[in-house]
PDB file of C-alpha atoms in Angstrom:
ATOM      1  CA  MET A  23       0.020  -0.161   0.012  1.00 54.00           C
ATOM      2  CA  THR A  24       1.339   3.430  -1.128  1.00 66.00           C
ATOM      3  CA  LEU A  25       1.060   6.099   1.673  1.00 62.00           C
ATOM      4  CA  THR A  26       0.163   9.285   0.352  1.00 73.00           C
ATOM      5  CA  THR A  27      -0.414  11.623   3.020  1.00 87.00           C
ATOM      6  CA  PRO A  28       1.870  13.279   5.584  1.00 86.00           C
ATOM      7  CA  GLU A  29      -0.399  12.023   8.440  1.00 86.00           C
ATOM      8  CA  GLU A  30      -0.003   8.423   7.091  1.00 84.00           C
ATOM      9  CA  ARG A  31       3.872   8.680   6.989  1.00 84.00           C
ATOM     10  CA  ILE A  32       4.060  10.548  10.478  1.00 87.00           C
ATOM     11  CA  ALA A  33       2.324   7.196  11.957  1.00 87.00           C
ATOM     12  CA  LEU A  34       5.500   5.372  10.785  1.00 87.00           C
ATOM     13  CA  ALA A  35       8.012   8.021  12.100  1.00 90.00           C
ATOM     14  CA  ALA A  36       9.311   5.555  14.931  1.00 93.00           C
ATOM     15  CA  GLU A  37      10.081   2.845  12.113  1.00 92.00           C
ATOM     16  CA  TYR A  38      11.949   5.415  10.098  1.00 91.00           C
ATOM     17  CA  ALA A  39      13.940   6.258  13.109  1.00 94.00           C
ATOM     18  CA  ARG A  40      14.800   2.755  13.888  1.00 94.00           C
ATOM     19  CA  ARG A  41      15.856   2.000  10.434  1.00 94.00           C
ATOM     20  CA  CYS A  42      18.105   5.260  10.519  1.00 95.00           C
ATOM     21  CA  LEU A  43      19.603   4.186  14.132  1.00 95.00           C
ATOM     22  CA  ILE A  44      20.422   0.765  12.706  1.00 96.00           C
ATOM     23  CA  ASP A  45      21.946   1.798   9.554  1.00 95.00           C
ATOM     24  CA  GLU A  46      24.123   4.362  11.463  1.00 96.00           C
ATOM     25  CA  ALA A  47      25.030   1.647  14.345  1.00 96.00           C
ATOM     26  CA  LYS A  48      26.113  -0.691  11.741  1.00 95.00           C
ATOM     27  CA  ALA A  49      28.381   2.101   9.935  1.00 95.00           C
ATOM     28  CA  ILE A  50      30.021   2.472  13.131  1.00 96.00           C
ATOM     29  CA  GLN A  51      30.327  -1.363  13.583  1.00 96.00           C
ATOM     30  CA  ASP A  52      32.116  -1.726  10.442  1.00 95.00           C
ATOM     31  CA  LEU A  53      34.591   0.962  11.303  1.00 96.00           C
ATOM     32  CA  THR A  54      36.267  -1.870  13.571  1.00 95.00           C
ATOM     33  CA  LEU A  55      37.089  -3.789  10.375  1.00 93.00           C
ATOM     34  CA  GLN A  56      38.825  -0.589   8.900  1.00 92.00           C
ATOM     35  CA  LEU A  57      41.343  -0.100  11.695  1.00 95.00           C
ATOM     36  CA  ASP A  58      44.749  -1.034  10.600  1.00 95.00           C
ATOM     37  CA  ASP A  59      48.393   0.194  11.029  1.00 96.00           C
ATOM     38  CA  ASN A  60      47.428   3.793   9.756  1.00 97.00           C
ATOM     39  CA  PHE A  61      45.309   4.460  12.729  1.00 97.00           C
ATOM     40  CA  ARG A  62      48.489   3.314  14.917  1.00 97.00           C
ATOM     41  CA  ARG A  63      50.526   5.699  13.274  1.00 97.00           C
ATOM     42  CA  ALA A  64      47.989   8.660  13.568  1.00 97.00           C
ATOM     43  CA  VAL A  65      47.839   7.952  17.353  1.00 97.00           C
ATOM     44  CA  SER A  66      51.725   8.003  17.399  1.00 97.00           C
ATOM     45  CA  LEU A  67      51.948  11.383  15.464  1.00 96.00           C
ATOM     46  CA  MET A  68      49.368  12.882  17.753  1.00 96.00           C
ATOM     47  CA  TYR A  69      50.885  11.364  20.998  1.00 95.00           C
ATOM     48  CA  HIS A  70      54.451  12.672  20.000  1.00 96.00           C
ATOM     49  CA  CYS A  71      53.182  16.267  18.623  1.00 95.00           C
ATOM     50  CA  ARG A  72      54.977  18.963  20.429  1.00 93.00           C
ATOM     51  CA  GLY A  73      52.689  21.479  19.408  1.00 93.00           C
ATOM     52  CA  LYS A  74      49.012  21.182  18.747  1.00 94.00           C
ATOM     53  CA  ILE A  75      46.650  19.109  17.005  1.00 95.00           C
ATOM     54  CA  ILE A  76      44.856  21.355  14.142  1.00 94.00           C
ATOM     55  CA  VAL A  77      41.721  19.563  13.121  1.00 96.00           C
ATOM     56  CA  THR A  78      40.253  20.953   9.779  1.00 94.00           C
ATOM     57  CA  GLY A  79      37.363  20.333   7.332  1.00 94.00           C
ATOM     58  CA  VAL A  80      34.644  22.102   5.441  1.00 93.00           C
ATOM     59  CA  GLY A  81      30.968  21.939   5.653  1.00 92.00           C
ATOM     60  CA  LYS A  82      29.608  18.960   7.695  1.00 93.00           C
ATOM     61  CA  SER A  83      33.069  17.794   7.963  1.00 94.00           C
ATOM     62  CA  GLY A  84      34.196  20.957   9.499  1.00 94.00           C
ATOM     63  CA  ASN A  85      31.235  20.454  12.014  1.00 95.00           C
ATOM     64  CA  ILE A  86      32.571  16.922  12.895  1.00 96.00           C
ATOM     65  CA  GLY A  87      35.974  18.094  12.969  1.00 95.00           C
ATOM     66  CA  ALA A  88      35.233  20.940  15.479  1.00 95.00           C
ATOM     67  CA  LYS A  89      33.697  18.351  17.788  1.00 96.00           C
ATOM     68  CA  ILE A  90      36.531  16.121  17.669  1.00 96.00           C
ATOM     69  CA  ALA A  91      38.915  18.824  18.538  1.00 94.00           C
ATOM     70  CA  GLY A  92      36.826  19.770  21.488  1.00 92.00           C
ATOM     71  CA  THR A  93      36.969  16.201  22.503  1.00 92.00           C
ATOM     72  CA  LEU A  94      40.849  16.109  22.095  1.00 93.00           C
ATOM     73  CA  ALA A  95      41.489  19.151  24.135  1.00 88.00           C
ATOM     74  CA  SER A  96      39.165  18.050  26.959  1.00 83.00           C
ATOM     75  CA  THR A  97      41.157  14.656  27.213  1.00 86.00           C
ATOM     76  CA  GLY A  98      44.766  15.949  27.516  1.00 84.00           C
ATOM     77  CA  THR A  99      45.498  16.483  23.830  1.00 89.00           C
ATOM     78  CA  PRO A 100      46.013  20.405  22.820  1.00 89.00           C
ATOM     79  CA  ALA A 101      43.779  20.753  19.949  1.00 92.00           C
ATOM     80  CA  PHE A 102      41.299  23.251  18.367  1.00 90.00           C
ATOM     81  CA  PHE A 103      39.532  23.540  14.840  1.00 93.00           C
ATOM     82  CA  ILE A 104      40.317  25.877  11.956  1.00 91.00           C
ATOM     83  CA  ASN A 105      38.494  26.383   8.810  1.00 88.00           C
ATOM     84  CA  PRO A 106      40.556  25.937   5.633  1.00 85.00           C
ATOM     85  CA  LEU A 107      39.006  28.940   4.338  1.00 79.00           C
ATOM     86  CA  ASP A 108      40.174  31.130   7.267  1.00 75.00           C
ATOM     87  CA  ALA A 109      43.671  29.878   6.892  1.00 67.00           C
ATOM     88  CA  TYR A 110      43.896  32.284   3.812  1.00 62.00           C
ATOM     89  CA  HIS A 111      42.912  35.358   5.633  1.00 59.00           C
ATOM     90  CA  GLY A 112      45.566  35.438   8.602  1.00 55.00           C
ATOM     91  CA  ASP A 113      44.709  32.073  10.568  1.00 62.00           C
ATOM     92  CA  LEU A 114      47.674  30.199   8.947  1.00 66.00           C
ATOM     93  CA  GLY A 115      49.837  32.139  11.542  1.00 66.00           C
ATOM     94  CA  VAL A 116      48.931  29.859  14.472  1.00 75.00           C
ATOM     95  CA  MET A 117      50.550  26.997  12.779  1.00 83.00           C
ATOM     96  CA  THR A 118      54.095  25.733  13.279  1.00 87.00           C
ATOM     97  CA  PRO A 119      56.091  22.801  12.215  1.00 90.00           C
ATOM     98  CA  ASP A 120      55.485  21.280  15.742  1.00 93.00           C
ATOM     99  CA  ASP A 121      51.768  20.848  15.050  1.00 95.00           C
ATOM    100  CA  VAL A 122      50.096  17.896  13.462  1.00 96.00           C
ATOM    101  CA  VAL A 123      46.946  18.536  11.110  1.00 96.00           C
ATOM    102  CA  LEU A 124      44.013  16.070  11.169  1.00 97.00           C
ATOM    103  CA  ALA A 125      42.290  16.873   7.920  1.00 97.00           C
ATOM    104  CA  ILE A 126      38.656  15.427   7.350  1.00 97.00           C
ATOM    105  CA  SER A 127      36.899  15.088   4.056  1.00 96.00           C
ATOM    106  CA  ASN A 128      34.391  12.277   3.415  1.00 95.00           C
ATOM    107  CA  SER A 129      35.388  12.151  -0.308  1.00 95.00           C
ATOM    108  CA  GLY A 130      38.957  13.105   0.399  1.00 95.00           C
ATOM    109  CA  GLN A 131      38.409  15.352  -2.829  1.00 95.00           C
ATOM    110  CA  THR A 132      37.182  18.466  -1.182  1.00 92.00           C
ATOM    111  CA  ASP A 133      38.526  21.329  -3.194  1.00 91.00           C
ATOM    112  CA  GLU A 134      38.668  23.939  -0.548  1.00 89.00           C
ATOM    113  CA  LEU A 135      40.692  21.612   1.840  1.00 90.00           C
ATOM    114  CA  LEU A 136      43.060  20.315  -0.816  1.00 92.00           C
ATOM    115  CA  ARG A 137      44.092  23.942  -1.910  1.00 88.00           C
ATOM    116  CA  PHE A 138      45.100  23.975   2.032  1.00 85.00           C
ATOM    117  CA  ILE A 139      47.380  20.789   1.705  1.00 89.00           C
ATOM    118  CA  PRO A 140      50.466  22.444  -0.429  1.00 89.00           C
ATOM    119  CA  ILE A 141      50.692  25.113   2.400  1.00 87.00           C
ATOM    120  CA  LEU A 142      51.069  22.454   5.151  1.00 89.00           C
ATOM    121  CA  LEU A 143      53.556  20.469   2.938  1.00 91.00           C
ATOM    122  CA  HIS A 144      55.688  23.777   2.498  1.00 89.00           C
ATOM    123  CA  MET A 145      55.681  24.206   6.322  1.00 90.00           C
ATOM    124  CA  ASN A 146      56.506  20.622   6.925  1.00 92.00           C
ATOM    125  CA  VAL A 147      53.207  20.100   9.018  1.00 94.00           C
ATOM    126  CA  PRO A 148      52.541  16.238   9.213  1.00 96.00           C
ATOM    127  CA  ILE A 149      49.148  15.474   7.978  1.00 97.00           C
ATOM    128  CA  ILE A 150      46.645  13.007   9.184  1.00 98.00           C
ATOM    129  CA  GLY A 151      43.735  12.372   6.588  1.00 97.00           C
ATOM    130  CA  MET A 152      40.470  10.992   7.237  1.00 98.00           C
ATOM    131  CA  SER A 153      38.188  10.061   4.494  1.00 97.00           C
ATOM    132  CA  ARG A 154      36.484   7.284   2.910  1.00 96.00           C
ATOM    133  CA  ASN A 155      38.873   6.915  -0.178  1.00 96.00           C
ATOM    134  CA  PRO A 156      42.404   5.608   0.474  1.00 95.00           C
ATOM    135  CA  LYS A 157      43.185   6.388  -3.117  1.00 96.00           C
ATOM    136  CA  SER A 158      41.915  10.053  -2.826  1.00 96.00           C
ATOM    137  CA  LEU A 159      44.174  13.093  -3.086  1.00 96.00           C
ATOM    138  CA  LEU A 160      43.929  13.725   0.571  1.00 96.00           C
ATOM    139  CA  ALA A 161      45.260  10.159   1.182  1.00 96.00           C
ATOM    140  CA  LYS A 162      48.004  10.606  -1.246  1.00 96.00           C
ATOM    141  CA  TYR A 163      49.553  14.064   0.367  1.00 96.00           C
ATOM    142  CA  SER A 164      48.810  12.815   4.184  1.00 97.00           C
ATOM    143  CA  ASN A 165      51.582  11.269   6.210  1.00 97.00           C
ATOM    144  CA  THR A 166      48.913   8.538   7.232  1.00 97.00           C
ATOM    145  CA  HIS A 167      45.348   7.942   6.157  1.00 98.00           C
ATOM    146  CA  ILE A 168      42.481   6.696   8.218  1.00 98.00           C
ATOM    147  CA  LYS A 169      39.906   5.052   6.338  1.00 97.00           C
ATOM    148  CA  VAL A 170      36.061   6.008   7.396  1.00 97.00           C
ATOM    149  CA  TRP A 171      33.986   4.141   4.806  1.00 95.00           C
ATOM    150  CA  VAL A 172      30.449   3.497   4.854  1.00 94.00           C
ATOM    151  CA  ASP A 173      28.064   1.114   2.872  1.00 92.00           C
ATOM    152  CA  HIS A 174      25.362   3.729   2.474  1.00 93.00           C
ATOM    153  CA  GLU A 175      23.909   6.958   4.231  1.00 94.00           C
ATOM    154  CA  ALA A 176      21.114   6.531   6.737  1.00 93.00           C
ATOM    155  CA  CYS A 177      19.166   9.057   4.474  1.00 91.00           C
ATOM    156  CA  PRO A 178      16.694   7.383   2.374  1.00 90.00           C
ATOM    157  CA  LEU A 179      18.177   9.126  -0.736  1.00 91.00           C
ATOM    158  CA  ASN A 180      21.489   8.128   0.099  1.00 89.00           C
ATOM    159  CA  LEU A 181      22.409  11.990  -0.350  1.00 87.00           C
ATOM    160  CA  ALA A 182      22.321  13.688   3.116  1.00 91.00           C
ATOM    161  CA  PRO A 183      25.492  13.166   5.316  1.00 92.00           C
ATOM    162  CA  THR A 184      24.066  10.893   8.172  1.00 95.00           C
ATOM    163  CA  SER A 185      26.085   7.543   8.533  1.00 95.00           C
ATOM    164  CA  SER A 186      29.168   8.989   7.366  1.00 95.00           C
ATOM    165  CA  THR A 187      29.378  11.855   9.474  1.00 96.00           C
ATOM    166  CA  THR A 188      28.327   9.687  12.383  1.00 96.00           C
ATOM    167  CA  ALA A 189      31.397   7.212  11.476  1.00 96.00           C
ATOM    168  CA  ALA A 190      33.641  10.078  11.212  1.00 97.00           C
ATOM    169  CA  LEU A 191      32.604  11.312  14.530  1.00 97.00           C
ATOM    170  CA  ALA A 192      33.053   7.966  16.265  1.00 97.00           C
ATOM    171  CA  MET A 193      36.484   7.792  14.560  1.00 97.00           C
ATOM    172  CA  GLY A 194      37.427  10.950  16.154  1.00 97.00           C
ATOM    173  CA  ASP A 195      36.255   9.733  19.549  1.00 96.00           C
ATOM    174  CA  ALA A 196      38.261   6.560  18.975  1.00 97.00           C
ATOM    175  CA  LEU A 197      41.512   8.646  18.379  1.00 97.00           C
ATOM    176  CA  ALA A 198      40.715  10.929  21.393  1.00 95.00           C
ATOM    177  CA  ILE A 199      40.308   7.379  23.666  1.00 94.00           C
ATOM    178  CA  ALA A 200      43.100   5.862  22.211  1.00 95.00           C
ATOM    179  CA  LEU A 201      45.404   8.836  23.350  1.00 94.00           C
ATOM    180  CA  MET A 202      43.738   8.860  26.661  1.00 90.00           C
ATOM    181  CA  GLN A 203      44.917   5.181  27.194  1.00 92.00           C
ATOM    182  CA  VAL A 204      48.561   5.973  25.843  1.00 92.00           C
ATOM    183  CA  ARG A 205      48.739   8.849  28.230  1.00 88.00           C
ATOM    184  CA  ASP A 206      47.345   7.229  30.976  1.00 86.00           C
ATOM    185  CA  PHE A 207      44.931   9.784  31.333  1.00 76.00           C
ATOM    186  CA  ARG A 208      43.128   9.514  34.993  1.00 71.00           C
ATOM    187  CA  PRO A 209      39.948  10.911  36.317  1.00 66.00           C
ATOM    188  CA  ARG A 210      41.989  13.460  38.199  1.00 61.00           C
ATOM    189  CA  ASP A 211      43.402  14.551  34.741  1.00 62.00           C
ATOM    190  CA  PHE A 212      39.886  14.880  33.365  1.00 63.00           C
ATOM    191  CA  ALA A 213      38.812  16.930  36.040  1.00 58.00           C
ATOM    192  CA  GLN A 214      41.565  19.665  35.562  1.00 59.00           C
ATOM    193  CA  PHE A 215      39.891  20.143  32.060  1.00 59.00           C
ATOM    194  CA  HIS A 216      36.406  20.139  33.506  1.00 54.00           C
ATOM    195  CA  PRO A 217      36.379  22.044  36.641  1.00 52.00           C
ATOM    196  CA  GLY A 218      32.949  23.236  36.593  1.00 52.00           C
ATOM    197  CA  GLY A 219      31.567  19.595  36.051  1.00 55.00           C
ATOM    198  CA  GLU A 220      30.429  17.493  39.119  1.00 54.00           C
ATOM    199  CA  LEU A 221      33.386  15.379  38.452  1.00 55.00           C
ATOM    200  CA  GLY A 222      35.844  18.338  38.610  1.00 59.00           C
ATOM    201  CA  LYS A 223      34.114  19.593  41.800  1.00 61.00           C
ATOM    202  CA  ARG A 224      34.418  16.054  43.431  1.00 60.00           C
ATOM    203  CA  LEU A 225      38.281  15.823  42.480  1.00 66.00           C
ATOM    204  CA  LEU A 226      39.281  19.533  42.931  1.00 70.00           C
ATOM    205  CA  THR A 227      37.229  20.415  45.844  1.00 82.00           C
ATOM    206  CA  THR A 228      39.068  19.805  49.563  1.00 88.00           C
ATOM    207  CA  ALA A 229      37.826  19.196  52.805  1.00 90.00           C
ATOM    208  CA  GLU A 230      38.900  22.807  53.887  1.00 92.00           C
ATOM    209  CA  ASP A 231      36.634  24.029  51.241  1.00 87.00           C
ATOM    210  CA  VAL A 232      33.451  22.417  52.769  1.00 88.00           C
ATOM    211  CA  MET A 233      34.022  21.495  56.363  1.00 92.00           C
ATOM    212  CA  ARG A 234      31.946  23.136  59.185  1.00 91.00           C
ATOM    213  CA  THR A 235      34.130  25.000  61.738  1.00 92.00           C
ATOM    214  CA  ASP A 236      31.600  26.576  64.039  1.00 90.00           C
ATOM    215  CA  ASP A 237      29.785  25.376  66.710  1.00 88.00           C
ATOM    216  CA  MET A 238      31.083  21.826  66.535  1.00 92.00           C
ATOM    217  CA  PRO A 239      29.651  19.333  68.803  1.00 93.00           C
ATOM    218  CA  VAL A 240      32.723  18.979  70.991  1.00 94.00           C
ATOM    219  CA  ILE A 241      32.338  17.004  74.344  1.00 94.00           C
ATOM    220  CA  PRO A 242      34.744  15.695  77.160  1.00 93.00           C
ATOM    221  CA  ASP A 243      34.868  11.797  77.399  1.00 94.00           C
ATOM    222  CA  ASP A 244      33.942  12.184  81.309  1.00 94.00           C
ATOM    223  CA  MET A 245      30.410  13.654  80.088  1.00 94.00           C
ATOM    224  CA  HIS A 246      27.562  11.618  81.324  1.00 94.00           C
ATOM    225  CA  LEU A 247      25.489  10.222  78.399  1.00 94.00           C
ATOM    226  CA  GLY A 248      22.375  12.119  79.410  1.00 92.00           C
ATOM    227  CA  ASP A 249      24.222  15.216  78.753  1.00 93.00           C
ATOM    228  CA  ALA A 250      25.847  14.076  75.662  1.00 93.00           C
ATOM    229  CA  ILE A 251      22.500  13.347  74.088  1.00 92.00           C
ATOM    230  CA  ILE A 252      21.636  17.148  74.301  1.00 92.00           C
ATOM    231  CA  GLU A 253      25.087  18.353  72.899  1.00 91.00           C
ATOM    232  CA  VAL A 254      24.835  15.942  69.989  1.00 92.00           C
ATOM    233  CA  SER A 255      21.469  17.017  69.308  1.00 91.00           C
ATOM    234  CA  LYS A 256      22.216  20.551  69.362  1.00 90.00           C
ATOM    235  CA  GLY A 257      25.113  20.005  67.026  1.00 89.00           C
ATOM    236  CA  LYS A 258      22.610  18.646  64.347  1.00 88.00           C
ATOM    237  CA  LEU A 259      25.430  16.531  62.744  1.00 90.00           C
ATOM    238  CA  GLY A 260      24.292  13.090  64.458  1.00 91.00           C
ATOM    239  CA  LEU A 261      27.657  13.019  66.278  1.00 94.00           C
ATOM    240  CA  GLY A 262      29.834  14.301  69.299  1.00 95.00           C
ATOM    241  CA  VAL A 263      33.406  14.630  69.176  1.00 96.00           C
ATOM    242  CA  SER A 264      35.478  13.942  72.168  1.00 95.00           C
ATOM    243  CA  THR A 265      38.900  15.908  72.537  1.00 93.00           C
ATOM    244  CA  ASP A 266      41.529  16.039  75.168  1.00 91.00           C
ATOM    245  CA  ASP A 267      42.549  19.373  76.919  1.00 88.00           C
ATOM    246  CA  LYS A 268      44.737  20.307  74.102  1.00 88.00           C
ATOM    247  CA  GLY A 269      42.082  20.103  71.556  1.00 89.00           C
ATOM    248  CA  ARG A 270      43.127  16.578  70.270  1.00 93.00           C
ATOM    249  CA  ILE A 271      40.836  14.055  69.055  1.00 96.00           C
ATOM    250  CA  ILE A 272      40.521  11.199  71.196  1.00 96.00           C
ATOM    251  CA  GLY A 273      37.023   9.497  70.188  1.00 95.00           C
ATOM    252  CA  ILE A 274      33.698   9.957  68.613  1.00 96.00           C
ATOM    253  CA  ILE A 275      29.875   9.113  69.447  1.00 96.00           C
ATOM    254  CA  THR A 276      26.997   9.116  66.903  1.00 93.00           C
ATOM    255  CA  ASP A 277      23.352   8.630  67.249  1.00 90.00           C
ATOM    256  CA  GLY A 278      23.539   4.991  66.813  1.00 91.00           C
ATOM    257  CA  ASP A 279      26.131   4.414  69.352  1.00 93.00           C
ATOM    258  CA  ILE A 280      23.716   6.268  71.986  1.00 93.00           C
ATOM    259  CA  ARG A 281      20.625   4.115  70.751  1.00 92.00           C
ATOM    260  CA  ARG A 282      22.459   0.946  71.080  1.00 93.00           C
ATOM    261  CA  ALA A 283      23.723   1.953  74.524  1.00 93.00           C
ATOM    262  CA  MET A 284      20.222   2.779  75.593  1.00 93.00           C
ATOM    263  CA  GLU A 285      18.881  -0.541  74.631  1.00 92.00           C
ATOM    264  CA  ARG A 286      21.785  -2.255  76.229  1.00 92.00           C
ATOM    265  CA  TRP A 287      21.817  -0.470  79.801  1.00 93.00           C
ATOM    266  CA  ARG A 288      18.442   0.837  79.803  1.00 89.00           C
ATOM    267  CA  ALA A 289      17.660   2.399  83.331  1.00 87.00           C
ATOM    268  CA  GLU A 290      21.747   2.411  84.035  1.00 91.00           C
ATOM    269  CA  PHE A 291      22.046   4.242  80.643  1.00 92.00           C
ATOM    270  CA  PHE A 292      22.526   7.513  82.565  1.00 91.00           C
ATOM    271  CA  ASP A 293      25.340   6.349  84.715  1.00 92.00           C
ATOM    272  CA  HIS A 294      27.826   5.813  81.946  1.00 95.00           C
ATOM    273  CA  THR A 295      29.911   8.557  80.192  1.00 95.00           C
ATOM    274  CA  VAL A 296      31.022   9.240  76.669  1.00 95.00           C
ATOM    275  CA  ALA A 297      34.292   7.084  77.079  1.00 95.00           C
ATOM    276  CA  ASP A 298      32.149   4.185  77.861  1.00 95.00           C
ATOM    277  CA  ILE A 299      30.755   4.102  74.115  1.00 95.00           C
ATOM    278  CA  MET A 300      32.874   6.286  71.934  1.00 95.00           C
ATOM    279  CA  THR A 301      34.860   4.970  69.224  1.00 94.00           C
ATOM    280  CA  ARG A 302      38.478   5.530  69.533  1.00 94.00           C
ATOM    281  CA  HIS A 303      40.643   6.527  66.622  1.00 91.00           C
ATOM    282  CA  PRO A 304      37.979   7.526  64.242  1.00 94.00           C
ATOM    283  CA  LYS A 305      38.583   8.418  60.555  1.00 93.00           C
ATOM    284  CA  THR A 306      40.210  11.563  60.035  1.00 95.00           C
ATOM    285  CA  VAL A 307      41.335  13.342  56.906  1.00 95.00           C
ATOM    286  CA  ALA A 308      43.796  16.486  56.480  1.00 95.00           C
ATOM    287  CA  PRO A 309      42.322  19.806  55.464  1.00 95.00           C
ATOM    288  CA  ASN A 310      43.595  19.234  51.891  1.00 93.00           C
ATOM    289  CA  THR A 311      41.835  16.005  51.328  1.00 92.00           C
ATOM    290  CA  LYS A 312      40.079  15.643  48.209  1.00 88.00           C
ATOM    291  CA  ILE A 313      36.015  15.315  48.229  1.00 84.00           C
ATOM    292  CA  SER A 314      36.429  12.209  46.157  1.00 81.00           C
ATOM    293  CA  GLU A 315      38.595  10.545  48.405  1.00 87.00           C
ATOM    294  CA  ILE A 316      36.327  11.405  51.378  1.00 89.00           C
ATOM    295  CA  GLN A 317      33.366  10.032  49.555  1.00 86.00           C
ATOM    296  CA  HIS A 318      35.236   6.830  49.079  1.00 88.00           C
ATOM    297  CA  ILE A 319      36.064   6.768  53.015  1.00 92.00           C
ATOM    298  CA  MET A 320      32.680   7.315  53.962  1.00 90.00           C
ATOM    299  CA  HIS A 321      31.460   4.597  51.481  1.00 89.00           C
ATOM    300  CA  GLN A 322      34.130   2.144  52.282  1.00 91.00           C
ATOM    301  CA  HIS A 323      33.506   2.473  56.129  1.00 90.00           C
ATOM    302  CA  LYS A 324      29.653   3.071  55.906  1.00 89.00           C
ATOM    303  CA  ILE A 325      29.990   6.480  57.749  1.00 90.00           C
ATOM    304  CA  HIS A 326      28.356   9.683  57.334  1.00 90.00           C
ATOM    305  CA  SER A 327      31.095  12.099  58.523  1.00 92.00           C
ATOM    306  CA  VAL A 328      34.838  12.490  58.928  1.00 95.00           C
ATOM    307  CA  LEU A 329      36.618  14.591  61.082  1.00 96.00           C
ATOM    308  CA  VAL A 330      39.240  17.011  59.603  1.00 96.00           C
ATOM    309  CA  CYS A 331      42.458  17.448  61.834  1.00 95.00           C
ATOM    310  CA  ASP A 332      45.704  19.229  61.592  1.00 95.00           C
ATOM    311  CA  ASP A 333      49.147  17.403  61.928  1.00 95.00           C
ATOM    312  CA  ASP A 334      48.820  17.530  65.609  1.00 94.00           C
ATOM    313  CA  ASN A 335      45.407  15.486  65.331  1.00 95.00           C
ATOM    314  CA  LYS A 336      43.540  18.759  66.666  1.00 95.00           C
ATOM    315  CA  LEU A 337      39.840  19.007  65.444  1.00 95.00           C
ATOM    316  CA  ILE A 338      39.617  21.764  63.074  1.00 95.00           C
ATOM    317  CA  GLY A 339      36.529  20.789  61.322  1.00 95.00           C
ATOM    318  CA  ILE A 340      33.810  18.226  60.173  1.00 95.00           C
ATOM    319  CA  VAL A 341      32.640  17.161  56.638  1.00 93.00           C
ATOM    320  CA  ASP A 342      29.434  15.346  56.666  1.00 89.00           C
ATOM    321  CA  SER A 343      27.597  13.546  53.710  1.00 83.00           C
ATOM    322  CA  TYR A 344      25.190  16.399  53.012  1.00 77.00           C
ATOM    323  CA  ALA A 345      28.222  18.637  52.286  1.00 70.00           C
ATOM    324  CA  THR A 346      29.640  16.238  49.683  1.00 67.00           C
ATOM    325  CA  THR A 347      26.387  15.566  48.112  1.00 64.00           C
ATOM    326  CA  LEU A 348      25.877  19.534  47.509  1.00 53.00           C
ATOM    327  CA  LEU A 349      28.699  19.220  44.887  1.00 55.00           C
ATOM    328  CA  ASN A 350      26.630  17.137  42.593  1.00 53.00           C
ATOM    329  CA  ALA A 351      24.012  19.594  42.535  1.00 48.00           C
TER     330      ALA A 351
END
């Protein structure tokens, strides 16, 4: 049956989308069969680059190139995008022989891009080509060429760049991930490039940045538990910290400790002191301890707060789980 109205075709929108996603997923999967020694040489060129990775392309390839440059830059490889047309109007001055150019063209024959190649050759700038055609002019003049070939576009007319741009983008991600592995790029490194993100906040923020320092629930170890309950409640942290006369931490009690003591001793509960139930040698951290490490300590030991102390084990602050979760907001 032939569909004649837009409404009839709208009813099949999800099916059209499914076909598109299947086509693009297959295009990416087929890339695994195209990886060869040229990819390794490209990674080697980029890793040993003493300058910057300059990504270039025209039209849709340019849009993909800009995203690849952003991914590289955010994962430890200095990179930026330049339109080859702009290179003729002054932007060429940013390039040096220490740089490496990643040139992207689906056909490998894009005229505006090819006119840029002689300039790079004259400057002795290494070129990594990326196209579907390993026999293209771009491939011919590149130091190494990454083949990104797709069987057909997801576009029903096989005209609009769809599968080809998705494949090029995925190959750019593959380059970035490979370079991350070669560099042994860690979460802490990632945070330095994303300080405003949730990960960056957790990895760069320290105990000193979020700890509570005012009205801390400090109690002596000889205080009777009846009085300790009041102090713990006033502190609103669910705990009390016992210190000696020099302010050094000697123990901690929690709401849970108090409840368990009441169940155990019942009427005799009020005859006991903080020293009878406190946990000696509680978990402590230094002021410069990263929040990511504090969260790990809390999770590992199933606790909700850690004490911050100086080199003499004197209490200077308390970090609770609420303060750490605010970083995820």
